[in-house]
Short mmCIF file of C-alpha atoms and ligand atoms in Angstrom, two decimals:
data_model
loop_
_atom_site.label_atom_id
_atom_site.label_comp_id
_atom_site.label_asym_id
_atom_site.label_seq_id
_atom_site.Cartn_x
_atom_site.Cartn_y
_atom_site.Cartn_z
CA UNK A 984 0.00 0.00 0.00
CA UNK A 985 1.14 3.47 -1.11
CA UNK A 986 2.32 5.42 2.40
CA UNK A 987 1.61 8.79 0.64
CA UNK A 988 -1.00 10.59 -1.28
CA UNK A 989 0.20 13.49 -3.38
CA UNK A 990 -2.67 15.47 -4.52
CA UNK A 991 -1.94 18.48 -7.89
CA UNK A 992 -4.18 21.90 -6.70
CA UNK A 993 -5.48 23.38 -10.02
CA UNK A 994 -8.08 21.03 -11.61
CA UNK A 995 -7.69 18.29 -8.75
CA UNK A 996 -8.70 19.79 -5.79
CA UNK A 997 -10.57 22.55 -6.98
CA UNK A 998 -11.32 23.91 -10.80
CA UNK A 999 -9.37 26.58 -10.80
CA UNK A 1000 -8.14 24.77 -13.62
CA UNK A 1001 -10.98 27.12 -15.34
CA UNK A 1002 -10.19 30.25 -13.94
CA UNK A 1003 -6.82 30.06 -14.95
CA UNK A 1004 -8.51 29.56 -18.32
CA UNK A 1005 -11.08 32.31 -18.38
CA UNK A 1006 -7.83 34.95 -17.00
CA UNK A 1007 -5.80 33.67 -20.07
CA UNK A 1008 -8.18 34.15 -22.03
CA UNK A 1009 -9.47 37.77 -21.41
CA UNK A 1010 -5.78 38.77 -21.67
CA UNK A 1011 -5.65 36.98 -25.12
CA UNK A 1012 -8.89 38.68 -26.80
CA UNK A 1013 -8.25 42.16 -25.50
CA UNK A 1014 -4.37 41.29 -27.65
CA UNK A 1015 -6.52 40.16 -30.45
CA UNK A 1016 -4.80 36.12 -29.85
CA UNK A 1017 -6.38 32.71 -30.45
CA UNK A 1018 -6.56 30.81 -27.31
CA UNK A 1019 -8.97 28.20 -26.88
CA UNK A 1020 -9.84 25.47 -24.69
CA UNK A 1021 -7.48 22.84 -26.59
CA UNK A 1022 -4.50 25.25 -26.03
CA UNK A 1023 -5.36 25.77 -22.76
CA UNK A 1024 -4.51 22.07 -22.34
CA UNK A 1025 -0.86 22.72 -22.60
CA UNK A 1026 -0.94 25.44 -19.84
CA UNK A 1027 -2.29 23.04 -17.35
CA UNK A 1028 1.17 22.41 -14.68
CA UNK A 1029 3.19 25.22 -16.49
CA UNK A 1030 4.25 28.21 -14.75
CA UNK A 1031 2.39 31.52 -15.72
CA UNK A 1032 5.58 33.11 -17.68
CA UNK A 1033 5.96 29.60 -19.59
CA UNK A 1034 2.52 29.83 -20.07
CA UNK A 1035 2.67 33.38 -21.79
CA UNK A 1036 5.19 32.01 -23.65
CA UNK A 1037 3.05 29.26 -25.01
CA UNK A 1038 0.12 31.74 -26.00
CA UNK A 1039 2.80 33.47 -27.95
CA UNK A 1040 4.44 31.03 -30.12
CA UNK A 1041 0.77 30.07 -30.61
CA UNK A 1042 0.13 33.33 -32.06
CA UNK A 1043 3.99 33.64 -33.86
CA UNK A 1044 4.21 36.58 -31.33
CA UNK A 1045 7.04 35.10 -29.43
CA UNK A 1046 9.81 37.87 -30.50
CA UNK A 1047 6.78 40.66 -30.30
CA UNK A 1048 7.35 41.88 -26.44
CA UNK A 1049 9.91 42.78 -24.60
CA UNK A 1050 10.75 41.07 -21.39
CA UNK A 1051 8.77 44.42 -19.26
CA UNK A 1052 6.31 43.90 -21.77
CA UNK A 1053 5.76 40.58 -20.91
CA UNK A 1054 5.96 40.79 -17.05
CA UNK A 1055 2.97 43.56 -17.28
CA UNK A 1056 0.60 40.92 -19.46
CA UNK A 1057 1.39 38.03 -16.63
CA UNK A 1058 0.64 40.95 -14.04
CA UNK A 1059 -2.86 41.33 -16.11
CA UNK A 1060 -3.86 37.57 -16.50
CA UNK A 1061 -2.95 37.32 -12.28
CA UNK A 1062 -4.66 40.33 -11.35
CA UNK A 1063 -8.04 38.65 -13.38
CA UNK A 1064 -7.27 35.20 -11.82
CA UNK A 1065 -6.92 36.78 -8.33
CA UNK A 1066 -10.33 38.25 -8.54
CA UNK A 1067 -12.11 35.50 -9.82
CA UNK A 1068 -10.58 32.82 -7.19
CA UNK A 1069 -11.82 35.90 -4.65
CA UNK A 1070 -15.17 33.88 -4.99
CA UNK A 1071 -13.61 30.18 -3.56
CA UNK A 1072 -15.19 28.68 -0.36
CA UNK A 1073 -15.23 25.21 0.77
CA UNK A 1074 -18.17 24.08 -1.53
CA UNK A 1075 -16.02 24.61 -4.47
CA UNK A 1076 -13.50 21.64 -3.16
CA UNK A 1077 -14.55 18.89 -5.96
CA UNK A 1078 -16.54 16.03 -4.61
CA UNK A 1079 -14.45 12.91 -3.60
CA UNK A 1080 -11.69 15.17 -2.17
CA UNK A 1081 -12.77 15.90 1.45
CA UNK A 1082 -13.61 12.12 1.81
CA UNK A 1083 -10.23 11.04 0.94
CA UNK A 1084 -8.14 13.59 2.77
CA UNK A 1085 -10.01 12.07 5.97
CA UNK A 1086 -9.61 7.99 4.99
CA UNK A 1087 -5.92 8.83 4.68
CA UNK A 1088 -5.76 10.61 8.01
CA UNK A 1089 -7.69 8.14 9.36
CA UNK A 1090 -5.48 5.33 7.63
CA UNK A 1091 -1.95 7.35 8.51
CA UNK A 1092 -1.30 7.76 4.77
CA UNK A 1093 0.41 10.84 4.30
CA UNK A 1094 -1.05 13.37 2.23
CA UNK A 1095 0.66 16.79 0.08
CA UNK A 1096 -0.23 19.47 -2.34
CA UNK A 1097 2.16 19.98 -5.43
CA UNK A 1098 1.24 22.95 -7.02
CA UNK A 1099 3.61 25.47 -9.31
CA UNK A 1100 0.80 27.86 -8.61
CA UNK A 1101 1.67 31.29 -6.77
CA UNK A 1102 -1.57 31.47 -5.32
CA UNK A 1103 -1.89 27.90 -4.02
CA UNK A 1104 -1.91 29.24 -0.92
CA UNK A 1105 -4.07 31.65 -0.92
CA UNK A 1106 -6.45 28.90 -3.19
CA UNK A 1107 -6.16 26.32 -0.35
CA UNK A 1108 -6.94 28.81 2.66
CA UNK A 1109 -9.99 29.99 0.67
CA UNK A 1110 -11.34 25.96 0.51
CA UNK A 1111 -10.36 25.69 4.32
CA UNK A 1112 -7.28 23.53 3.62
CA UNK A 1113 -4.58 25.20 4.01
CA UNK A 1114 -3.69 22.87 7.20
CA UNK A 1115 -4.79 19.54 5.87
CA UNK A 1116 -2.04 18.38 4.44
CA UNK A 1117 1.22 16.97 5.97
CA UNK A 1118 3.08 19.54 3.61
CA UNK A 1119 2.54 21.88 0.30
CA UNK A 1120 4.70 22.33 -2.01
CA UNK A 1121 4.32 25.46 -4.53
CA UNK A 1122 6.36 27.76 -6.46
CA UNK A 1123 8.02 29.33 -3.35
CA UNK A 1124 9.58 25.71 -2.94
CA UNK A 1125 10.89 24.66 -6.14
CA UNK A 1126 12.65 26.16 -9.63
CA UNK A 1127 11.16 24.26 -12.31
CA UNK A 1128 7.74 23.46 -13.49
CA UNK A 1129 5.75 20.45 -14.41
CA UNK A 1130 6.83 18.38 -16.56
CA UNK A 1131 9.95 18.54 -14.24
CA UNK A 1132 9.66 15.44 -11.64
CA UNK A 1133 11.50 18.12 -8.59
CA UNK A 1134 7.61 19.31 -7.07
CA UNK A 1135 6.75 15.61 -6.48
CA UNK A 1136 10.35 15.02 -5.05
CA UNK A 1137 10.76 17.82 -3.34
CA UNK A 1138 6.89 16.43 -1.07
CA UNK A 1139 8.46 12.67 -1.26
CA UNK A 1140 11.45 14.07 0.24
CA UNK A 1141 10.03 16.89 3.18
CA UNK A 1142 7.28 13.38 3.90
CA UNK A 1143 10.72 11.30 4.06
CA UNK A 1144 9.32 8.63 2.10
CA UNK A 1145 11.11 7.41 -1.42
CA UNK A 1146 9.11 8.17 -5.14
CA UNK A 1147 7.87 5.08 -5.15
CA UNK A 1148 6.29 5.16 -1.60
CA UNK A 1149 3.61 7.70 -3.07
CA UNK A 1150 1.13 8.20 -5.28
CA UNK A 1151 0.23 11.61 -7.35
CA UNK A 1152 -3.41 12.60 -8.50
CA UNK A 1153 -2.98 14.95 -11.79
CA UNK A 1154 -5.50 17.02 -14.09
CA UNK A 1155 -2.97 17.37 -16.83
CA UNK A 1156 -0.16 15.76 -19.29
CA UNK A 1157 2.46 17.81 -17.22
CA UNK A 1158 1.87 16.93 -14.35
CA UNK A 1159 1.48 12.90 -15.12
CA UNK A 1160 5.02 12.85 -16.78
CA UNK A 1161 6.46 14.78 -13.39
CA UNK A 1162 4.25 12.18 -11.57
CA UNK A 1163 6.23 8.52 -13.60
CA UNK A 1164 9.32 11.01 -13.71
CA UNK A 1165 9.53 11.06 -9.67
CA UNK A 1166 9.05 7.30 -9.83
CA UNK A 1167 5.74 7.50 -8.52
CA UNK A 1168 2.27 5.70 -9.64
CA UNK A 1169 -0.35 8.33 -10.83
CA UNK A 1170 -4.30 9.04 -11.13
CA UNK A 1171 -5.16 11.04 -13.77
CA UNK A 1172 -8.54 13.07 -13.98
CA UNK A 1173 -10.24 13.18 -17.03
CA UNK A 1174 -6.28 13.86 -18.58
CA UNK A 1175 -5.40 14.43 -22.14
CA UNK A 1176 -2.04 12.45 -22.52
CA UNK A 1177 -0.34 11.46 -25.63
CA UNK A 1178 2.32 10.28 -23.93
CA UNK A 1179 2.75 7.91 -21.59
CA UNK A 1180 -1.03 7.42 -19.70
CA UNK A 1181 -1.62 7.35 -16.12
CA UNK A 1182 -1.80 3.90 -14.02
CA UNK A 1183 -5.29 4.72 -13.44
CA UNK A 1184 -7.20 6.89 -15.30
CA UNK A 1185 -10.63 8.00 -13.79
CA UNK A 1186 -13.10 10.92 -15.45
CA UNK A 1187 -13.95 12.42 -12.09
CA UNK A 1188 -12.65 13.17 -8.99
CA UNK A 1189 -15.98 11.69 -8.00
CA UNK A 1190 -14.26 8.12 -8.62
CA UNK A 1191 -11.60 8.55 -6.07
CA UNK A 1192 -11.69 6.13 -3.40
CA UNK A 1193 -9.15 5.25 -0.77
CA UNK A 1194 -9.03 1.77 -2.26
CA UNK A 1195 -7.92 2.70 -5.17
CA UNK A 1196 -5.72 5.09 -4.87
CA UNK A 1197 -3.57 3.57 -2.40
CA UNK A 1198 -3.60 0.36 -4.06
P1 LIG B 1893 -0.02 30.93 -10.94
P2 LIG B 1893 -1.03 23.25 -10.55
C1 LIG B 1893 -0.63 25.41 -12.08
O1 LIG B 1893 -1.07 24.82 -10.91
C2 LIG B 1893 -1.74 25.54 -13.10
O2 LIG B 1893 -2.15 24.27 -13.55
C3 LIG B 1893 -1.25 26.33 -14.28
O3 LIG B 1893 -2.30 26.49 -15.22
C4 LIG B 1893 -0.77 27.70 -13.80
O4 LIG B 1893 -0.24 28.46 -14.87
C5 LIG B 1893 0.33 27.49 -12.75
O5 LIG B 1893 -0.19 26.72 -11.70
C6 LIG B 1893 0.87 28.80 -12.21
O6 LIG B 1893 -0.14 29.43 -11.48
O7 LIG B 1893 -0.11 31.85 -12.10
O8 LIG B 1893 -1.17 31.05 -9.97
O9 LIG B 1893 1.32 31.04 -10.25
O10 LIG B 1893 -1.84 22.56 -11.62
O11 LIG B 1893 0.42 22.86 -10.51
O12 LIG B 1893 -1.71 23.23 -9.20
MG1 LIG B 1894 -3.71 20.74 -12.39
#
């Protein structure tokens, strides 16, 4: 049985997956960019400037903006994210979640949060959260994004347990490769992966049990 549960914030947790979306995507029309729901894919797990940098080459505007330039439009796209998480309480935690924080605690299975998010945070302490887990690990705590195995490691390691004492539960293709990358097993949620898929794909965080995740 796994000894640790490693749970991804953005699209696992909570679906702020979609706000990031909707802020991306206000900053891209008022530019005049294509950005749709398919590109958003790729954004899921990647840090906001990596992210601007994928809307650009998108849109063959990569050379367009100087680095100031570009710092103001991630400023933009936060400051519309910000206010639309602003609206987060507990009932937006996505149903199977709550239940399987408590069957771990109740089991002794360790549980983290490994999010690249800035505001994870501020995201969990809006759910009620914030001191649920046995550790969170965000962008403060780590230099690389998803697909980059170090946010997984970096909870394996501050749990003290090895890669492949855990398990992660990811949203996107990013975060499943930093998942098999960290030696780990993963869940993915309704995931779009060309690579390599997760060990157990589920379309809901509705299908999470204890069981099965552990197992
Ligand atoms: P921020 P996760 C990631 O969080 C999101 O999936 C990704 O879309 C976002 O760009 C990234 O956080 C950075 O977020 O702009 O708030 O720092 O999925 O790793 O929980
Ligand atoms: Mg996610």
């Amino acid at each position: 049985m796994k000894k640790a549960i490693i749970f991804d914030l953005d699209g696992v947790i909570t679906d702020t997956a979609q706000f990031h979306f909707e802020a991306w995507k206000m900053l891209a029309d008022s530019l005049g960019f294509k950005f749709d729901r398919a590109d958003n894919e790729r954004l899921k797990g990647v840090s906001r400037m990596d992210s601007l940098n994928i809307i650009l080459e998108i849109n063959n505007a990569l050379d367009r903006f100087s680095p100031e330039e570009k710092e103001a439009m991630c400023k933009t796209k936060n400051d519309n994210y910000v206010e639309l998480i602003g609206r987060l309480t507990p009932a937006d935690i996505l149903p199977g979640i709550s239940e399987l924080i408590d069957d771990a605690e109740r089991h002794g299975v360790k549980t983290a949060v490994a999010s690249v998010s800035k505001n994870a945070s501020s995201v969990l302490s809006s759910l009620g959260l914030l001191h649920r887990f046995d550790y969170i690990a965000d962008a403060k705590k780590i230099t690389k994004s998803k697909p980059d195995p170090e946010i997984f490691s970096v909870c394996a390691e501050a749990l003290g347990l090895e890669g492949k004492d855990c398990v992660g539960i990811e949203d996107s293709q990013a975060g499943i490769e930093a998942i098999h990358s960290a030696g780990m097993r993963s869940v993915g949620i309704n995931v779009t992966v060309t690579s390599r898929k997760p060990d157990l794909e589920l379309r809901s965080t509705k299908e999470l049990t204890f069981d099965l995740v552990t197992e």
